[in-house]
Amino acid sequence: DVKVTQSSRYLVKRTGEKVFLECVQDMDHENMFWYRQDPGLGLRLIYFSYDVKMKEKGDIPEGYSVSREKKERFSLILESASTNQTSMYLCASSFGTSGMKDTQYFGPGTRLTVL
Amino acid sequence: AQKITQTQPGMFVQEKEAVTLDCTYDTSDPSYGLFWYKQPSSGEMIFLIYQGSYDQQNATEGRYSLNFQKARKSANLVISASQLGDSAMYFCAMSEITGANNLFFGTGTRLTVIP
């Protein structure tokens, strides 16, 4: 079974704080993704990575950065948290070798509140 | 333009009945993949079923089937014999051959199964 874990289920931070969201997968997947989910908007891609130290911007990268120093770990960083970054954050991973059949497997999500 | 459209914000179904969740998509790629995910209240996105644009048969996985109508650009999910545990958010998603393994998600449909 694919296992994707996220460091926290719930997180409360203050405006201006630096926030780290960690994601770890145990299936040797090449690709990893960070999404945010907001009611009525579905999932929107923030960043993804197809290899160690490689990253690509998604649809809404502003205010976020990422780090992938090891294959199994993909971190999302909010440099200076703002209230409009209050959201559910979902991490996913995939093999990366199946082209458009590549199934993404998700972690349980982190619900971040920025006060 | 929205790549994935789910027009039903909420649906109700009686236990043991079948239900269809609608999904239409928009792409100019000749090859693409269509996915359905389930998100229970716990938050984790669970992969349900996949359909490739060149697959001749409609995909089936247990009680889930995908009613794929290419000319109409629709990929509806059919759940047969609904169970109380099927109550969840359901998301339709698409990958494109040019999309570097990204998924485009719809806004979701909340299904409630009534005893």
PDB file of C-alpha atoms in Angstrom:
ATOM      1  CA  ASP A   1       0.000   0.000   0.000  1.00  0.00           C
ATOM      2  CA  VAL A   2       1.209   3.482  -0.848  1.00  0.00           C
ATOM      3  CA  LYS A   3       1.720   5.626   2.203  1.00  0.00           C
ATOM      4  CA  VAL A   4       1.881   9.398   2.063  1.00  0.00           C
ATOM      5  CA  THR A   5       2.163  11.121   5.407  1.00  0.00           C
ATOM      6  CA  GLN A   6       1.960  14.766   6.342  1.00  0.00           C
ATOM      7  CA  SER A   7       3.563  16.187   9.447  1.00  0.00           C
ATOM      8  CA  SER A   8       0.437  17.733  10.970  1.00  0.00           C
ATOM      9  CA  ARG A   9      -3.320  17.304  10.579  1.00  0.00           C
ATOM     10  CA  TYR A  10      -4.070  20.706  12.093  1.00  0.00           C
ATOM     11  CA  LEU A  11      -1.850  23.760  12.408  1.00  0.00           C
ATOM     12  CA  VAL A  12      -2.505  27.255  13.740  1.00  0.00           C
ATOM     13  CA  LYS A  13      -0.006  30.008  12.960  1.00  0.00           C
ATOM     14  CA  ARG A  14       0.163  33.773  13.238  1.00  0.00           C
ATOM     15  CA  THR A  15       0.419  36.249  10.378  1.00  0.00           C
ATOM     16  CA  GLY A  16       4.030  36.753   9.355  1.00  0.00           C
ATOM     17  CA  GLU A  17       5.312  33.436  10.710  1.00  0.00           C
ATOM     18  CA  LYS A  18       7.364  31.107   8.561  1.00  0.00           C
ATOM     19  CA  VAL A  19       5.498  27.822   8.172  1.00  0.00           C
ATOM     20  CA  PHE A  20       6.825  24.439   7.108  1.00  0.00           C
ATOM     21  CA  LEU A  21       4.537  21.651   5.914  1.00  0.00           C
ATOM     22  CA  GLU A  22       6.267  18.313   5.510  1.00  0.00           C
ATOM     23  CA  CYS A  23       5.262  15.403   3.316  1.00  0.00           C
ATOM     24  CA  VAL A  24       6.868  11.958   3.164  1.00  0.00           C
ATOM     25  CA  GLN A  25       6.105   9.047   0.828  1.00  0.00           C
ATOM     26  CA  ASP A  26       7.395   5.521   1.176  1.00  0.00           C
ATOM     27  CA  MET A  27       6.932   4.171  -2.356  1.00  0.00           C
ATOM     28  CA  ASP A  28      10.012   5.552  -4.083  1.00  0.00           C
ATOM     29  CA  HIS A  29       7.813   7.805  -6.218  1.00  0.00           C
ATOM     30  CA  GLU A  30       9.499  10.225  -8.592  1.00  0.00           C
ATOM     31  CA  ASN A  31       6.809  12.904  -8.534  1.00  0.00           C
ATOM     32  CA  MET A  32       5.473  14.833  -5.588  1.00  0.00           C
ATOM     33  CA  PHE A  33       2.830  17.577  -5.488  1.00  0.00           C
ATOM     34  CA  TRP A  34       1.411  20.207  -3.179  1.00  0.00           C
ATOM     35  CA  TYR A  35      -2.199  21.359  -3.562  1.00  0.00           C
ATOM     36  CA  ARG A  36      -4.440  23.635  -1.614  1.00  0.00           C
ATOM     37  CA  GLN A  37      -8.135  22.918  -1.339  1.00  0.00           C
ATOM     38  CA  ASP A  38     -10.736  25.597  -0.744  1.00  0.00           C
ATOM     39  CA  PRO A  39     -14.534  25.202  -0.755  1.00  0.00           C
ATOM     40  CA  GLY A  40     -16.010  25.736  -4.191  1.00  0.00           C
ATOM     41  CA  LEU A  41     -12.579  25.876  -5.847  1.00  0.00           C
ATOM     42  CA  GLY A  42     -11.530  22.236  -5.786  1.00  0.00           C
ATOM     43  CA  LEU A  43      -7.829  21.437  -5.637  1.00  0.00           C
ATOM     44  CA  ARG A  44      -5.311  23.872  -7.036  1.00  0.00           C
ATOM     45  CA  LEU A  45      -1.705  22.959  -7.708  1.00  0.00           C
ATOM     46  CA  ILE A  46       0.884  25.043  -5.876  1.00  0.00           C
ATOM     47  CA  TYR A  47       4.151  23.311  -6.816  1.00  0.00           C
ATOM     48  CA  PHE A  48       5.328  19.943  -7.971  1.00  0.00           C
ATOM     49  CA  SER A  49       8.626  18.122  -8.189  1.00  0.00           C
ATOM     50  CA  TYR A  50       9.633  15.379 -10.599  1.00  0.00           C
ATOM     51  CA  ASP A  51      13.046  14.689  -9.128  1.00  0.00           C
ATOM     52  CA  VAL A  52      15.236  15.501  -6.173  1.00  0.00           C
ATOM     53  CA  LYS A  53      16.104  19.210  -6.099  1.00  0.00           C
ATOM     54  CA  MET A  54      13.812  19.833  -9.076  1.00  0.00           C
ATOM     55  CA  LYS A  55      10.639  21.877  -8.763  1.00  0.00           C
ATOM     56  CA  GLU A  56       8.048  23.409 -11.040  1.00  0.00           C
ATOM     57  CA  LYS A  57       5.464  26.084 -10.320  1.00  0.00           C
ATOM     58  CA  GLY A  58       1.845  25.110 -10.455  1.00  0.00           C
ATOM     59  CA  ASP A  59      -1.163  27.379 -10.854  1.00  0.00           C
ATOM     60  CA  ILE A  60      -0.847  29.348  -7.599  1.00  0.00           C
ATOM     61  CA  PRO A  61       2.810  29.467  -6.458  1.00  0.00           C
ATOM     62  CA  GLU A  62       2.750  33.035  -5.118  1.00  0.00           C
ATOM     63  CA  GLY A  63       3.604  33.192  -1.428  1.00  0.00           C
ATOM     64  CA  TYR A  64       4.946  29.632  -1.347  1.00  0.00           C
ATOM     65  CA  SER A  65       8.235  27.857  -1.921  1.00  0.00           C
ATOM     66  CA  VAL A  66       9.207  24.193  -1.803  1.00  0.00           C
ATOM     67  CA  SER A  67      12.172  22.020  -1.038  1.00  0.00           C
ATOM     68  CA  ARG A  68      13.006  18.481  -2.088  1.00  0.00           C
ATOM     69  CA  GLU A  69      16.389  17.453  -0.747  1.00  0.00           C
ATOM     70  CA  LYS A  70      15.543  13.738  -0.584  1.00  0.00           C
ATOM     71  CA  LYS A  71      13.375  11.688  -2.894  1.00  0.00           C
ATOM     72  CA  GLU A  72      10.873  10.720  -0.229  1.00  0.00           C
ATOM     73  CA  ARG A  73      10.356  14.177   1.274  1.00  0.00           C
ATOM     74  CA  PHE A  74       8.719  17.286  -0.175  1.00  0.00           C
ATOM     75  CA  SER A  75       8.319  20.385   1.955  1.00  0.00           C
ATOM     76  CA  LEU A  76       6.026  23.341   1.406  1.00  0.00           C
ATOM     77  CA  ILE A  77       7.176  26.633   2.899  1.00  0.00           C
ATOM     78  CA  LEU A  78       5.112  29.704   3.582  1.00  0.00           C
ATOM     79  CA  GLU A  79       7.768  32.393   3.950  1.00  0.00           C
ATOM     80  CA  SER A  80       5.472  34.863   5.703  1.00  0.00           C
ATOM     81  CA  ALA A  81       2.046  33.399   6.410  1.00  0.00           C
ATOM     82  CA  SER A  82      -0.992  35.500   5.640  1.00  0.00           C
ATOM     83  CA  THR A  83      -4.666  35.003   6.498  1.00  0.00           C
ATOM     84  CA  ASN A  84      -5.523  34.248   2.868  1.00  0.00           C
ATOM     85  CA  GLN A  85      -3.328  31.163   3.125  1.00  0.00           C
ATOM     86  CA  THR A  86      -5.748  29.604   5.594  1.00  0.00           C
ATOM     87  CA  SER A  87      -6.699  26.424   3.767  1.00  0.00           C
ATOM     88  CA  MET A  88      -6.446  22.652   3.549  1.00  0.00           C
ATOM     89  CA  TYR A  89      -3.085  21.571   2.108  1.00  0.00           C
ATOM     90  CA  LEU A  90      -2.801  18.217   0.403  1.00  0.00           C
ATOM     91  CA  CYS A  91       0.380  16.452  -0.595  1.00  0.00           C
ATOM     92  CA  ALA A  92       0.430  13.758  -3.281  1.00  0.00           C
ATOM     93  CA  SER A  93       2.964  11.516  -4.967  1.00  0.00           C
ATOM     94  CA  SER A  94       3.070   9.381  -8.111  1.00  0.00           C
ATOM     95  CA  PHE A  95       5.438   7.011  -9.871  1.00  0.00           C
ATOM     96  CA  GLY A  96       6.001   9.458 -12.697  1.00  0.00           C
ATOM     97  CA  THR A  97       6.552   6.749 -15.293  1.00  0.00           C
ATOM     98  CA  SER A  98       3.022   6.143 -16.531  1.00  0.00           C
ATOM     99  CA  GLY A  99       2.408   9.345 -18.452  1.00  0.00           C
ATOM    100  CA  MET A 100      -1.214  10.393 -18.342  1.00  0.00           C
ATOM    101  CA  LYS A 101      -2.131   7.181 -16.460  1.00  0.00           C
ATOM    102  CA  ASP A 102       0.041   8.261 -13.561  1.00  0.00           C
ATOM    103  CA  THR A 103      -2.149   7.963 -10.474  1.00  0.00           C
ATOM    104  CA  GLN A 104      -1.527  10.392  -7.661  1.00  0.00           C
ATOM    105  CA  TYR A 105      -1.759   9.135  -4.081  1.00  0.00           C
ATOM    106  CA  PHE A 106      -2.621  11.635  -1.404  1.00  0.00           C
ATOM    107  CA  GLY A 107      -1.758  12.241   2.198  1.00  0.00           C
ATOM    108  CA  PRO A 108      -4.391  12.986   4.871  1.00  0.00           C
ATOM    109  CA  GLY A 109      -4.064  16.757   4.493  1.00  0.00           C
ATOM    110  CA  THR A 110      -3.054  19.585   6.819  1.00  0.00           C
ATOM    111  CA  ARG A 111      -5.663  22.113   7.803  1.00  0.00           C
ATOM    112  CA  LEU A 112      -3.774  25.362   8.311  1.00  0.00           C
ATOM    113  CA  THR A 113      -5.300  28.366  10.043  1.00  0.00           C
ATOM    114  CA  VAL A 114      -3.445  31.673   9.938  1.00  0.00           C
ATOM    115  CA  LEU A 115      -4.613  34.179  12.545  1.00  0.00           C
TER     116      LEU A 115
ATOM    117  CA  ALA B   1     -11.689  28.081 -19.229  1.00  0.00           C
ATOM    118  CA  GLN B   2     -12.388  25.327 -16.726  1.00  0.00           C
ATOM    119  CA  LYS B   3     -10.833  22.058 -17.763  1.00  0.00           C
ATOM    120  CA  ILE B   4     -13.120  20.021 -15.502  1.00  0.00           C
ATOM    121  CA  THR B   5     -16.701  20.935 -14.660  1.00  0.00           C
ATOM    122  CA  GLN B   6     -18.812  19.275 -11.999  1.00  0.00           C
ATOM    123  CA  THR B   7     -22.220  20.925 -12.003  1.00  0.00           C
ATOM    124  CA  GLN B   8     -23.728  19.143  -8.997  1.00  0.00           C
ATOM    125  CA  PRO B   9     -22.538  20.687  -5.723  1.00  0.00           C
ATOM    126  CA  GLY B  10     -24.598  18.154  -3.768  1.00  0.00           C
ATOM    127  CA  MET B  11     -26.452  14.917  -4.433  1.00  0.00           C
ATOM    128  CA  PHE B  12     -28.627  12.643  -2.315  1.00  0.00           C
ATOM    129  CA  VAL B  13     -29.215   8.950  -2.906  1.00  0.00           C
ATOM    130  CA  GLN B  14     -31.134   6.296  -1.054  1.00  0.00           C
ATOM    131  CA  GLU B  15     -29.096   3.435   0.339  1.00  0.00           C
ATOM    132  CA  LYS B  16     -28.830   0.501  -2.123  1.00  0.00           C
ATOM    133  CA  GLU B  17     -29.777   2.713  -5.087  1.00  0.00           C
ATOM    134  CA  ALA B  18     -27.444   3.693  -7.932  1.00  0.00           C
ATOM    135  CA  VAL B  19     -26.265   7.269  -8.420  1.00  0.00           C
ATOM    136  CA  THR B  20     -24.522   9.123 -11.253  1.00  0.00           C
ATOM    137  CA  LEU B  21     -22.117  11.988 -10.588  1.00  0.00           C
ATOM    138  CA  ASP B  22     -21.563  14.233 -13.582  1.00  0.00           C
ATOM    139  CA  CYS B  23     -18.258  15.404 -14.992  1.00  0.00           C
ATOM    140  CA  THR B  24     -17.487  17.197 -18.235  1.00  0.00           C
ATOM    141  CA  TYR B  25     -14.051  18.128 -19.439  1.00  0.00           C
ATOM    142  CA  ASP B  26     -12.370  20.395 -21.910  1.00  0.00           C
ATOM    143  CA  THR B  27      -9.115  19.603 -23.673  1.00  0.00           C
ATOM    144  CA  SER B  28      -7.600  19.833 -27.119  1.00  0.00           C
ATOM    145  CA  ASP B  29      -5.051  17.103 -26.393  1.00  0.00           C
ATOM    146  CA  PRO B  30      -5.635  13.911 -28.408  1.00  0.00           C
ATOM    147  CA  SER B  31      -4.621  11.796 -25.403  1.00  0.00           C
ATOM    148  CA  TYR B  32      -5.771  12.344 -21.878  1.00  0.00           C
ATOM    149  CA  GLY B  33      -6.757  10.482 -18.752  1.00  0.00           C
ATOM    150  CA  LEU B  34      -9.740  10.884 -16.490  1.00  0.00           C
ATOM    151  CA  PHE B  35      -9.761  10.062 -12.779  1.00  0.00           C
ATOM    152  CA  TRP B  36     -12.270  10.003  -9.969  1.00  0.00           C
ATOM    153  CA  TYR B  37     -11.303  10.475  -6.336  1.00  0.00           C
ATOM    154  CA  LYS B  38     -13.329  10.167  -3.154  1.00  0.00           C
ATOM    155  CA  GLN B  39     -12.699  12.410  -0.151  1.00  0.00           C
ATOM    156  CA  PRO B  40     -14.395  11.299   3.085  1.00  0.00           C
ATOM    157  CA  SER B  41     -14.737  13.704   5.989  1.00  0.00           C
ATOM    158  CA  SER B  42     -11.333  12.518   7.239  1.00  0.00           C
ATOM    159  CA  GLY B  43      -9.801  14.508   4.380  1.00  0.00           C
ATOM    160  CA  GLU B  44      -7.707  11.959   2.508  1.00  0.00           C
ATOM    161  CA  MET B  45      -8.257  11.740  -1.255  1.00  0.00           C
ATOM    162  CA  ILE B  46      -8.817   8.138  -2.310  1.00  0.00           C
ATOM    163  CA  PHE B  47      -8.285   7.087  -5.930  1.00  0.00           C
ATOM    164  CA  LEU B  48     -11.335   5.257  -7.314  1.00  0.00           C
ATOM    165  CA  ILE B  49     -11.105   4.741 -11.055  1.00  0.00           C
ATOM    166  CA  TYR B  50      -9.221   5.719 -14.216  1.00  0.00           C
ATOM    167  CA  GLN B  51     -10.264   5.984 -17.875  1.00  0.00           C
ATOM    168  CA  GLY B  52      -7.893   6.648 -20.757  1.00  0.00           C
ATOM    169  CA  SER B  53      -9.120   8.586 -23.758  1.00  0.00           C
ATOM    170  CA  TYR B  54      -8.285   5.710 -26.102  1.00  0.00           C
ATOM    171  CA  ASP B  55      -9.707   2.953 -23.917  1.00  0.00           C
ATOM    172  CA  GLN B  56     -12.406   1.140 -25.825  1.00  0.00           C
ATOM    173  CA  GLN B  57     -14.310  -0.081 -22.805  1.00  0.00           C
ATOM    174  CA  ASN B  58     -15.730   1.952 -19.965  1.00  0.00           C
ATOM    175  CA  ALA B  59     -13.662   1.462 -16.801  1.00  0.00           C
ATOM    176  CA  THR B  60     -15.124  -0.479 -13.900  1.00  0.00           C
ATOM    177  CA  GLU B  61     -13.832  -1.084 -10.380  1.00  0.00           C
ATOM    178  CA  GLY B  62     -16.198  -3.019  -8.158  1.00  0.00           C
ATOM    179  CA  ARG B  63     -19.281  -0.859  -7.571  1.00  0.00           C
ATOM    180  CA  TYR B  64     -17.751   2.061  -9.482  1.00  0.00           C
ATOM    181  CA  SER B  65     -18.013   2.477 -13.218  1.00  0.00           C
ATOM    182  CA  LEU B  66     -17.143   5.352 -15.480  1.00  0.00           C
ATOM    183  CA  ASN B  67     -19.631   6.278 -18.190  1.00  0.00           C
ATOM    184  CA  PHE B  68     -17.240   7.718 -20.768  1.00  0.00           C
ATOM    185  CA  GLN B  69     -18.808   9.577 -23.697  1.00  0.00           C
ATOM    186  CA  LYS B  70     -15.942  10.992 -25.697  1.00  0.00           C
ATOM    187  CA  ALA B  71     -17.972  12.968 -28.225  1.00  0.00           C
ATOM    188  CA  ARG B  72     -19.838  14.709 -25.425  1.00  0.00           C
ATOM    189  CA  LYS B  73     -16.640  15.115 -23.371  1.00  0.00           C
ATOM    190  CA  SER B  74     -18.242  13.602 -20.336  1.00  0.00           C
ATOM    191  CA  ALA B  75     -16.907  11.113 -17.793  1.00  0.00           C
ATOM    192  CA  ASN B  76     -19.655  10.439 -15.301  1.00  0.00           C
ATOM    193  CA  LEU B  77     -19.085   8.234 -12.261  1.00  0.00           C
ATOM    194  CA  VAL B  78     -21.750   5.641 -11.537  1.00  0.00           C
ATOM    195  CA  ILE B  79     -21.916   4.127  -8.067  1.00  0.00           C
ATOM    196  CA  SER B  80     -24.142   1.094  -7.841  1.00  0.00           C
ATOM    197  CA  ALA B  81     -25.820  -0.202  -4.676  1.00  0.00           C
ATOM    198  CA  SER B  82     -24.934   2.870  -2.599  1.00  0.00           C
ATOM    199  CA  GLN B  83     -23.751   2.338   0.954  1.00  0.00           C
ATOM    200  CA  LEU B  84     -23.691   4.733   3.891  1.00  0.00           C
ATOM    201  CA  GLY B  85     -19.898   4.764   3.657  1.00  0.00           C
ATOM    202  CA  ASP B  86     -20.143   6.266   0.175  1.00  0.00           C
ATOM    203  CA  SER B  87     -21.127   9.612   1.708  1.00  0.00           C
ATOM    204  CA  ALA B  88     -18.213  11.870   0.787  1.00  0.00           C
ATOM    205  CA  MET B  89     -16.950  14.499  -1.635  1.00  0.00           C
ATOM    206  CA  TYR B  90     -16.186  13.169  -5.097  1.00  0.00           C
ATOM    207  CA  PHE B  91     -13.722  14.835  -7.449  1.00  0.00           C
ATOM    208  CA  CYS B  92     -13.250  14.347 -11.156  1.00  0.00           C
ATOM    209  CA  ALA B  93      -9.767  15.062 -12.521  1.00  0.00           C
ATOM    210  CA  MET B  94      -7.965  15.013 -15.854  1.00  0.00           C
ATOM    211  CA  SER B  95      -4.394  14.552 -17.007  1.00  0.00           C
ATOM    212  CA  GLU B  96      -3.179  15.625 -20.420  1.00  0.00           C
ATOM    213  CA  ILE B  97      -0.409  14.152 -22.536  1.00  0.00           C
ATOM    214  CA  THR B  98       1.288  17.550 -22.557  1.00  0.00           C
ATOM    215  CA  GLY B  99       0.710  18.174 -18.863  1.00  0.00           C
ATOM    216  CA  ALA B 100       3.813  16.730 -17.175  1.00  0.00           C
ATOM    217  CA  ASN B 101       1.726  14.421 -14.978  1.00  0.00           C
ATOM    218  CA  ASN B 102      -0.372  17.252 -13.560  1.00  0.00           C
ATOM    219  CA  LEU B 103      -3.988  16.675 -12.667  1.00  0.00           C
ATOM    220  CA  PHE B 104      -6.729  19.264 -13.177  1.00  0.00           C
ATOM    221  CA  PHE B 105      -9.510  18.884 -10.638  1.00  0.00           C
ATOM    222  CA  GLY B 106     -13.162  19.854 -10.653  1.00  0.00           C
ATOM    223  CA  THR B 107     -14.870  21.561  -7.725  1.00  0.00           C
ATOM    224  CA  GLY B 108     -16.375  18.335  -6.428  1.00  0.00           C
ATOM    225  CA  THR B 109     -19.807  16.884  -5.653  1.00  0.00           C
ATOM    226  CA  ARG B 110     -20.892  16.104  -2.104  1.00  0.00           C
ATOM    227  CA  LEU B 111     -22.793  12.817  -2.047  1.00  0.00           C
ATOM    228  CA  THR B 112     -25.022  11.974   0.886  1.00  0.00           C
ATOM    229  CA  VAL B 113     -26.424   8.468   1.189  1.00  0.00           C
ATOM    230  CA  ILE B 114     -29.728   8.338   3.066  1.00  0.00           C
ATOM    231  CA  PRO B 115     -30.583   5.224   5.092  1.00  0.00           C
TER     232      PRO B 115
END
